[in-house]
Short mmCIF file of C-alpha atoms in Angstrom, two decimals:
data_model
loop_
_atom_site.label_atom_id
_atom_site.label_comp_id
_atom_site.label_asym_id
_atom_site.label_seq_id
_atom_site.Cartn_x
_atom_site.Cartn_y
_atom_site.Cartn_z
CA UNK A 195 104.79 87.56 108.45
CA UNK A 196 101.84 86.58 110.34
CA UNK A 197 99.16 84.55 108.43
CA UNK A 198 97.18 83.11 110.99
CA UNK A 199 93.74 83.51 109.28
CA UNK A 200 93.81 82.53 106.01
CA UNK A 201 90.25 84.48 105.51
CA UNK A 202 92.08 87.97 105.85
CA UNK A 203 94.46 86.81 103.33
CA UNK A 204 92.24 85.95 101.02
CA UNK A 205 90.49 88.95 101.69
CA UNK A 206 93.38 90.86 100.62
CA UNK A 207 94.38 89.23 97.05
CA UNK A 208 90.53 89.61 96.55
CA UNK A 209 90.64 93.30 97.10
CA UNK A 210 94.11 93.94 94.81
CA UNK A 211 92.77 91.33 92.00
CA UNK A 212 91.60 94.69 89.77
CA UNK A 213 95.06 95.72 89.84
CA UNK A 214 96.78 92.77 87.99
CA UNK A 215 94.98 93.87 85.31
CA UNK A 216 97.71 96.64 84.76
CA UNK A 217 99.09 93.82 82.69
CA UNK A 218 96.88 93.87 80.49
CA UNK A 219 96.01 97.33 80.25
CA UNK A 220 96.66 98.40 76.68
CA UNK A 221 97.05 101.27 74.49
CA UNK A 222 93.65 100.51 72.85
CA UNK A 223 92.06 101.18 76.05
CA UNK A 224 94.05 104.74 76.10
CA UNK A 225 93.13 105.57 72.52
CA UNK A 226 89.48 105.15 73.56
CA UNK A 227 90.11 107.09 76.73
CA UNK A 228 91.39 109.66 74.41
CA UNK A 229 88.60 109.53 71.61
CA UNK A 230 85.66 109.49 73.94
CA UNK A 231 85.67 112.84 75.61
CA UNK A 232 81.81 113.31 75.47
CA UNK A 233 81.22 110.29 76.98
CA UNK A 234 83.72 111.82 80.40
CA UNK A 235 82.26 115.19 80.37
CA UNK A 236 78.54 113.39 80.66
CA UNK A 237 79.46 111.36 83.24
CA UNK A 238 81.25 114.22 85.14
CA UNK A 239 77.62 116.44 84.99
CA UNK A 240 76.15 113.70 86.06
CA UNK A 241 78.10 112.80 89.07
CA UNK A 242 78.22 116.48 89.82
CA UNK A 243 74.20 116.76 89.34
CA UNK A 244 73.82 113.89 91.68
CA UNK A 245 75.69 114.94 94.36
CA UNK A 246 73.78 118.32 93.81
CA UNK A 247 70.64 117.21 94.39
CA UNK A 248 71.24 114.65 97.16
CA UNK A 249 72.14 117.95 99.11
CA UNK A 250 68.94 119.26 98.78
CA UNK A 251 66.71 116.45 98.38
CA UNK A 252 67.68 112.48 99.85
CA UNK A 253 66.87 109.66 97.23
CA UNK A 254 64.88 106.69 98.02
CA UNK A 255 67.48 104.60 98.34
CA UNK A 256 69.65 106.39 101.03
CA UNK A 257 70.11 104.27 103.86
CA UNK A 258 69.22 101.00 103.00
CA UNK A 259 71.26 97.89 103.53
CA UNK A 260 71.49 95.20 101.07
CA UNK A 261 71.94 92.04 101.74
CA UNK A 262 74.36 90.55 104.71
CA UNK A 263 77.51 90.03 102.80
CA UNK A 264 80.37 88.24 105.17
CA UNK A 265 78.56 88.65 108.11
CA UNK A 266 77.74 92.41 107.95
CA UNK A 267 75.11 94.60 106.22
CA UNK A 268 76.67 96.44 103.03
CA UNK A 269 74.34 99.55 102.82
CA UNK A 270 73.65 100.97 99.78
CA UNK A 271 73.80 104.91 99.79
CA UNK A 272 75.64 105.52 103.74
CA UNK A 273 73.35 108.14 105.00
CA UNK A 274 75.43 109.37 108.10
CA UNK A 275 77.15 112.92 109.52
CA UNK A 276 80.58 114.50 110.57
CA UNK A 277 79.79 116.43 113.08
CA UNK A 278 76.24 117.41 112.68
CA UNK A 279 77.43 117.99 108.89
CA UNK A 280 75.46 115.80 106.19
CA UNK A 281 78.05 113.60 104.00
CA UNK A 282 76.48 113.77 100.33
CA UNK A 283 76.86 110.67 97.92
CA UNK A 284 74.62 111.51 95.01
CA UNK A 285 74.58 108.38 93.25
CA UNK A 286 77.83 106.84 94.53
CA UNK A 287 77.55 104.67 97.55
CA UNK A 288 79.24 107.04 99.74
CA UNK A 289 80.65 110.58 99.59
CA UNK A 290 84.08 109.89 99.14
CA UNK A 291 83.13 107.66 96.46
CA UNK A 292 81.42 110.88 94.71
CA UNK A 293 84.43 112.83 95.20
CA UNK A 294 86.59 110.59 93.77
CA UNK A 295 84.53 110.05 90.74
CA UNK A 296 84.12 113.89 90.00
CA UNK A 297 88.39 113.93 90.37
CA UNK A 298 88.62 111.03 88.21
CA UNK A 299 86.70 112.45 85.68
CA UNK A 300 87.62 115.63 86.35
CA UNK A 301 91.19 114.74 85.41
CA UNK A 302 89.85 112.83 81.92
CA UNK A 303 88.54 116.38 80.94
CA UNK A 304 91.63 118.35 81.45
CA UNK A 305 93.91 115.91 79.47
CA UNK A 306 91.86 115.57 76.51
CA UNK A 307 89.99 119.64 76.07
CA UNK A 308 92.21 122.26 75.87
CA UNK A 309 89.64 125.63 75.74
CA UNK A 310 90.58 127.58 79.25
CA UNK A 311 87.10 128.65 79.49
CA UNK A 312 85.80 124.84 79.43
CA UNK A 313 88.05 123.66 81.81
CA UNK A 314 87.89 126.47 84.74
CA UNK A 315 83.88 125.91 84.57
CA UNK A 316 84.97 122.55 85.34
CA UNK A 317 87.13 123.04 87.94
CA UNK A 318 84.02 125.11 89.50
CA UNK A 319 81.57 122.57 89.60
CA UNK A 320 84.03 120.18 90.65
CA UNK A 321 84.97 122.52 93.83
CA UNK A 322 80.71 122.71 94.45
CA UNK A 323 80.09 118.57 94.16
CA UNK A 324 83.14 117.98 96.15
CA UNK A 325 82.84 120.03 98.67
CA UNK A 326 79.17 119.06 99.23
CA UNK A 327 80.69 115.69 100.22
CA UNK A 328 82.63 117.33 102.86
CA UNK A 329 85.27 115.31 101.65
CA UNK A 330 88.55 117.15 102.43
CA UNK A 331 91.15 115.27 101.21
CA UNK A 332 90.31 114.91 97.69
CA UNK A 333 89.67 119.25 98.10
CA UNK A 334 93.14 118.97 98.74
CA UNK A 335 94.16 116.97 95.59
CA UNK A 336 91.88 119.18 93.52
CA UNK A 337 93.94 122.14 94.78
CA UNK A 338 97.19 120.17 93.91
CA UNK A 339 95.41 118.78 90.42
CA UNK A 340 94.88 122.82 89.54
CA UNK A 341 98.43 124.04 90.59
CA UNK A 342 99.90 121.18 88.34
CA UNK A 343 97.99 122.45 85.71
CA UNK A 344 98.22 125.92 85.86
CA UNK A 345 102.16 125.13 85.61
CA UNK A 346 101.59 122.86 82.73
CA UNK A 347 101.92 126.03 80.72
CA UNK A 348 105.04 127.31 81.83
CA UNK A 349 108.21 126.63 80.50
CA UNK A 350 109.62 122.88 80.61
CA UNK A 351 111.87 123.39 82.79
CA UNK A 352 110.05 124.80 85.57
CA UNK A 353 107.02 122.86 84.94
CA UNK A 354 109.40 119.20 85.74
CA UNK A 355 110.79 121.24 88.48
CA UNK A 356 107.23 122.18 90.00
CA UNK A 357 106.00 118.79 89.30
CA UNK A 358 108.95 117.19 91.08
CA UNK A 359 109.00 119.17 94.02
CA UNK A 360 105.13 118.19 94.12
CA UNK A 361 105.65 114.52 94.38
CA UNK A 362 108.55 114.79 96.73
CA UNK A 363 106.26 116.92 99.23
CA UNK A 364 103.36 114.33 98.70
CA UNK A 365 105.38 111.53 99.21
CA UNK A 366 107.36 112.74 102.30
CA UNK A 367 104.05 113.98 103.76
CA UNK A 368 102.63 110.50 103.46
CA UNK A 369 105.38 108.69 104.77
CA UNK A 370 106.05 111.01 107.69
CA UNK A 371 102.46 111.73 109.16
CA UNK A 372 101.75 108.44 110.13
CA UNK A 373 105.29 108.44 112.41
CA UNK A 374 103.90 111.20 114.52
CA UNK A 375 106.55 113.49 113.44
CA UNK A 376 104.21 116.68 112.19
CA UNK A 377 101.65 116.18 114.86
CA UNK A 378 100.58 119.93 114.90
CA UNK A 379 100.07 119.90 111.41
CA UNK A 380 97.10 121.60 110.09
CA UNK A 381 94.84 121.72 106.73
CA UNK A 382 94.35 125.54 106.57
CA UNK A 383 90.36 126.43 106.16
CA UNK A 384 89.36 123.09 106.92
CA UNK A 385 88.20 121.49 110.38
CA UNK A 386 90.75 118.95 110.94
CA UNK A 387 89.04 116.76 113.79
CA UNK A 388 88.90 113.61 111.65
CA UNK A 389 92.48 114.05 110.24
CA UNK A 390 93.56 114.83 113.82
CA UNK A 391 92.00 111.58 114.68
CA UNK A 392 94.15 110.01 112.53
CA UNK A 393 97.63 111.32 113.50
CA UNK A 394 96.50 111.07 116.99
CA UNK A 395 95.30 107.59 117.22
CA UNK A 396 94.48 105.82 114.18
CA UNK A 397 98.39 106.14 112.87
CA UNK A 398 99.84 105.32 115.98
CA UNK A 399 97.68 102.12 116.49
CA UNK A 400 98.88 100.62 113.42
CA UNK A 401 102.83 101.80 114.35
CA UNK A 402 102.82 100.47 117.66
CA UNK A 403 102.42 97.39 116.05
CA UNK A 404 105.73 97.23 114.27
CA UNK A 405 107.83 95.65 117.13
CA UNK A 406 110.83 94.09 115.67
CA UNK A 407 113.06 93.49 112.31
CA UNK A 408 110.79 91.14 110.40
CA UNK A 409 107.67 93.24 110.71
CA UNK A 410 110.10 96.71 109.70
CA UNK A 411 110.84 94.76 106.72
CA UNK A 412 108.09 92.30 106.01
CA UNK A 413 105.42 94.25 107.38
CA UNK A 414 102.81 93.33 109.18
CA UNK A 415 101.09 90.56 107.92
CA UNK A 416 99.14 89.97 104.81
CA UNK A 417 95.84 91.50 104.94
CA UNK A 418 96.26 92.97 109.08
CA UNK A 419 95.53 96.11 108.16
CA UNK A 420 92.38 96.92 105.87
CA UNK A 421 88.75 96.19 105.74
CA UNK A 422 89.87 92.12 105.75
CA UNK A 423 91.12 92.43 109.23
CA UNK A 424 87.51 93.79 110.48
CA UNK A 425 85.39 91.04 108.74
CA UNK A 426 87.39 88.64 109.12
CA UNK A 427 89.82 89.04 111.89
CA UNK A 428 90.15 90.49 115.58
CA UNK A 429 88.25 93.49 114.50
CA UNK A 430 89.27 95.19 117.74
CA UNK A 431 92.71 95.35 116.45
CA UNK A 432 91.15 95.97 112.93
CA UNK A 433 92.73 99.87 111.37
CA UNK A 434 91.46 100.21 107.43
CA UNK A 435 95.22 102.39 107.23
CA UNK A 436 93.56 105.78 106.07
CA UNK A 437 96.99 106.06 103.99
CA UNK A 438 98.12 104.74 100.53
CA UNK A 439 101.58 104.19 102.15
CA UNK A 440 100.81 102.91 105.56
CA UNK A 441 98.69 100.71 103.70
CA UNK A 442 100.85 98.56 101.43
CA UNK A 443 103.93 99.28 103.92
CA UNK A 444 101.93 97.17 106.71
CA UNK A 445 100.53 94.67 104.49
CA UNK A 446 104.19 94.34 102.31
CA UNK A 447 106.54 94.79 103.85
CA UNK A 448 109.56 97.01 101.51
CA UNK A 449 107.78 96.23 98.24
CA UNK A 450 105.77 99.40 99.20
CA UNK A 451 109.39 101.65 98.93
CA UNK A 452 109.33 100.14 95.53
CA UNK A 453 106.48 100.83 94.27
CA UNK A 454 106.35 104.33 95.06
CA UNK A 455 110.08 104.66 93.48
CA UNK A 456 109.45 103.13 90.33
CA UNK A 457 106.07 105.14 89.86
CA UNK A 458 107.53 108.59 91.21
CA UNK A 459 111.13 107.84 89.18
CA UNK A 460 108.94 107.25 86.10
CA UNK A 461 107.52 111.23 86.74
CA UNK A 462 110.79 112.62 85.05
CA UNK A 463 110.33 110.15 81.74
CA UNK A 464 106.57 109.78 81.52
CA UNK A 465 105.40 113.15 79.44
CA UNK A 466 101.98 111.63 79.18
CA UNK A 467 99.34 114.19 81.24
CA UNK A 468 97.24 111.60 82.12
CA UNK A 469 100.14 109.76 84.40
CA UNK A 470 100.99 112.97 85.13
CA UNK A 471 97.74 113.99 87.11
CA UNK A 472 96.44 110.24 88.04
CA UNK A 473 99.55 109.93 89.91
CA UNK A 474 99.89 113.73 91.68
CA UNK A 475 95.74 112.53 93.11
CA UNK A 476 97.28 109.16 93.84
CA UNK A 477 99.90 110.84 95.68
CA UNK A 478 97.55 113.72 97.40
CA UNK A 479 94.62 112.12 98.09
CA UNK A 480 96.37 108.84 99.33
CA UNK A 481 98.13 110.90 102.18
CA UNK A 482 94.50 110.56 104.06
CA UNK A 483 93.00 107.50 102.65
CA UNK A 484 94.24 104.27 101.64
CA UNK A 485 92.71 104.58 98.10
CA UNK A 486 93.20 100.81 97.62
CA UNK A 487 89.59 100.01 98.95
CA UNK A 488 88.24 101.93 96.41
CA UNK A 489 87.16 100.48 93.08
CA UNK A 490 87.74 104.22 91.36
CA UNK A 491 90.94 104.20 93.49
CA UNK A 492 91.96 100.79 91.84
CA UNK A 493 91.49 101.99 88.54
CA UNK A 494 94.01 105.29 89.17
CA UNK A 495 96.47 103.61 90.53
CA UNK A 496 96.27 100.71 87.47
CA UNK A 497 96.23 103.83 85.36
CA UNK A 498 99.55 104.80 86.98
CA UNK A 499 101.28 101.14 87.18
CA UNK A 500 100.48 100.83 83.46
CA UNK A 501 102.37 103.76 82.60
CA UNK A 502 104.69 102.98 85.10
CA UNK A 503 105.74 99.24 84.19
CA UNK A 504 104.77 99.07 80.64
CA UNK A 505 107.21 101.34 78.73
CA UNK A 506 104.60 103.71 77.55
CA UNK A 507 107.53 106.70 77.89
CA UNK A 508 109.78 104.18 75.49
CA UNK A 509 107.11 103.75 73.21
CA UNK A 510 105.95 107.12 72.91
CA UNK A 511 109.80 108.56 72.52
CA UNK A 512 110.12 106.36 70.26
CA UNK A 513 107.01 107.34 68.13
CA UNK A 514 107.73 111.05 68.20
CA UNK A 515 111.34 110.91 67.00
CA UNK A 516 110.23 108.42 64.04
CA UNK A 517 107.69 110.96 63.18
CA UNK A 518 109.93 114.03 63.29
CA UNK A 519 112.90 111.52 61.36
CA UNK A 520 110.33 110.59 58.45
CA UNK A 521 109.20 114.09 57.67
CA UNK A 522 112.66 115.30 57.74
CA UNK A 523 113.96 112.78 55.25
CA UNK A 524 110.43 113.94 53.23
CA UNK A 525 111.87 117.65 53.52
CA UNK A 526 114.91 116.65 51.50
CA UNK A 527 113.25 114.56 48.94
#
């Protein structure tokens, strides 16, 4: 495992920090999650509002740089194009932030409000913000979020089937893209030159680097691939991944197979929505991006490790059946 600049390192553990706090992500935090559904619905609007009016008029911050922070200029608000095409950030910092603030909040709404009505608006003005941001792959995990929970209302069976099948797909879709292997595939009404780009000859840059047995299993190095390795490192062999997979595979080696099992495996026990959809956007939206980066990102996939690691599916069985057990024994009384 290559460590030969202990800046890039660094770099790394300072970018994961946020998720050791899994550990010590508690219940209390869920019952607020759970009691504070005005508070997710405001912030949603305003996202959505922001990203709204940043289409049609630029703030007075867009474009600005603050200061140099290691050795590079950390802008603000990105103001900056796709071909010819505008990328919106309302009040994020960039426009994928803004999409994947109106999903995360998106997905707070649907697990706590149950009126149909309520929630299709939402899905609406979710589709508007996020497609202003021309960000495509979290349009993808919004169409995945609203298949998931259209099926949430069919019988159980189905629905773990649906789900299942779901995760698999996502999962083999993220592993196998970045070996070349679908190379013709395409995202139907969408123009694919940046995810093109990416099977192409962002994916195979990183690949081509994986040249014998200790990298297959070790990975690459700590920290080579990722924002670290462009500050800090030969930044002409610098890749940030673009995929949640690629990601932790060439920065850990195996681990990242075990990660993904645990948290997919946990799927079929977990009857919590909120795992539920924070890991099917997880799953979706990292088959493009490496999510990691991304303090909204961090906090969905510490969502999902929480849930994952923490017995929350013991402790919730376990709750239900002494519930149902007491007012039986009350029945007989």
């Amino acid at each position: 495992m290559a460590l030969a600049d202990y800046k890039v390192v660094l770099y790394f553990f300072y970018i994961i920090i946020p998720l050791f706090f899994f550990y010590f992500f508690n219940y209390e935090v869920l019952d607020f999650i759970a009691t504070k559904k005005t508070i997710f619905i405001s912030l949603f609007l305003l996202c959505s509002a922001g990203i709204v009016y940043d289409y049609y008029f630029d703030f007075p911050w867009k474009g600005l740089a603050s200061a140099s922070i290691g050795g590079g200029n950390v802008d603000v608000s990105k103001d900056w194009t796709t071909g010819g095409i505008e990328r919106i950030a309302g009040f994020s910092r960039s426009s994928y932030d803004a999409a994947l603030a109106v999903m995360f909040f998106l997905i707070l709404i649907i697990c706590k409000y149950k009126n149909l009505v309520l929630i299709h608006i939402v899905f609406t003005i979710a589709f508007i913000s996020i497609y202003l941001t021309t960000t495509k792959g979290c349009l993808v995990s919004l169409a995945v979020v609203y298949f998931v929970y259209i099926t949430n209302s069919f019988r159980e069976r189905f629905k773990e089937f649906s789900l299942k099948t779901i995760v698999i797909l996502l999962s083999a879709l993220m592993i196998i893209l970045p070996l070349g292997l679908l190379k013709d595939f395409e995202i139907p009404f969408f123009n694919n030159q940046s995810f093109k780009d990416r099977i192409y000859n962002e994916w195979p840059f990183i690949m081509h680097q994986f040249k014998d047995f200790i990298s297959y299993v070790l990975g690459l190095g700590i920290g080579d691939v990722g924002l670290g390795k462009q500050l800090y490192g030969n930044a002409r062999l610098a890749s940030p991944g673009d995929n949640f997979f690629i990601f932790l595979y060439s920065n850990l080696g195996l681990l990242a197979f075990v990660l993904f099992f645990v948290i997919a495996k946990r799927l079929k026990i977990v009857k919590d929505d909120l795992f539920k959809y924070m890991t099917v956007f997880l799953f979706s939206y990292g088959i493009t991006t490496n999510i990691l980066e991304s303090p909204i990102g961090q906090l969905v996939i510490t969502i999902s490790l929480f849930m994952s690691f923490n017995g929350f599916a013991a402790q919730k069985e376990d709750t239900e059946i002494s519930s149902t057990e007491f007012n039986y024994d009350l029945h007989k009384l």
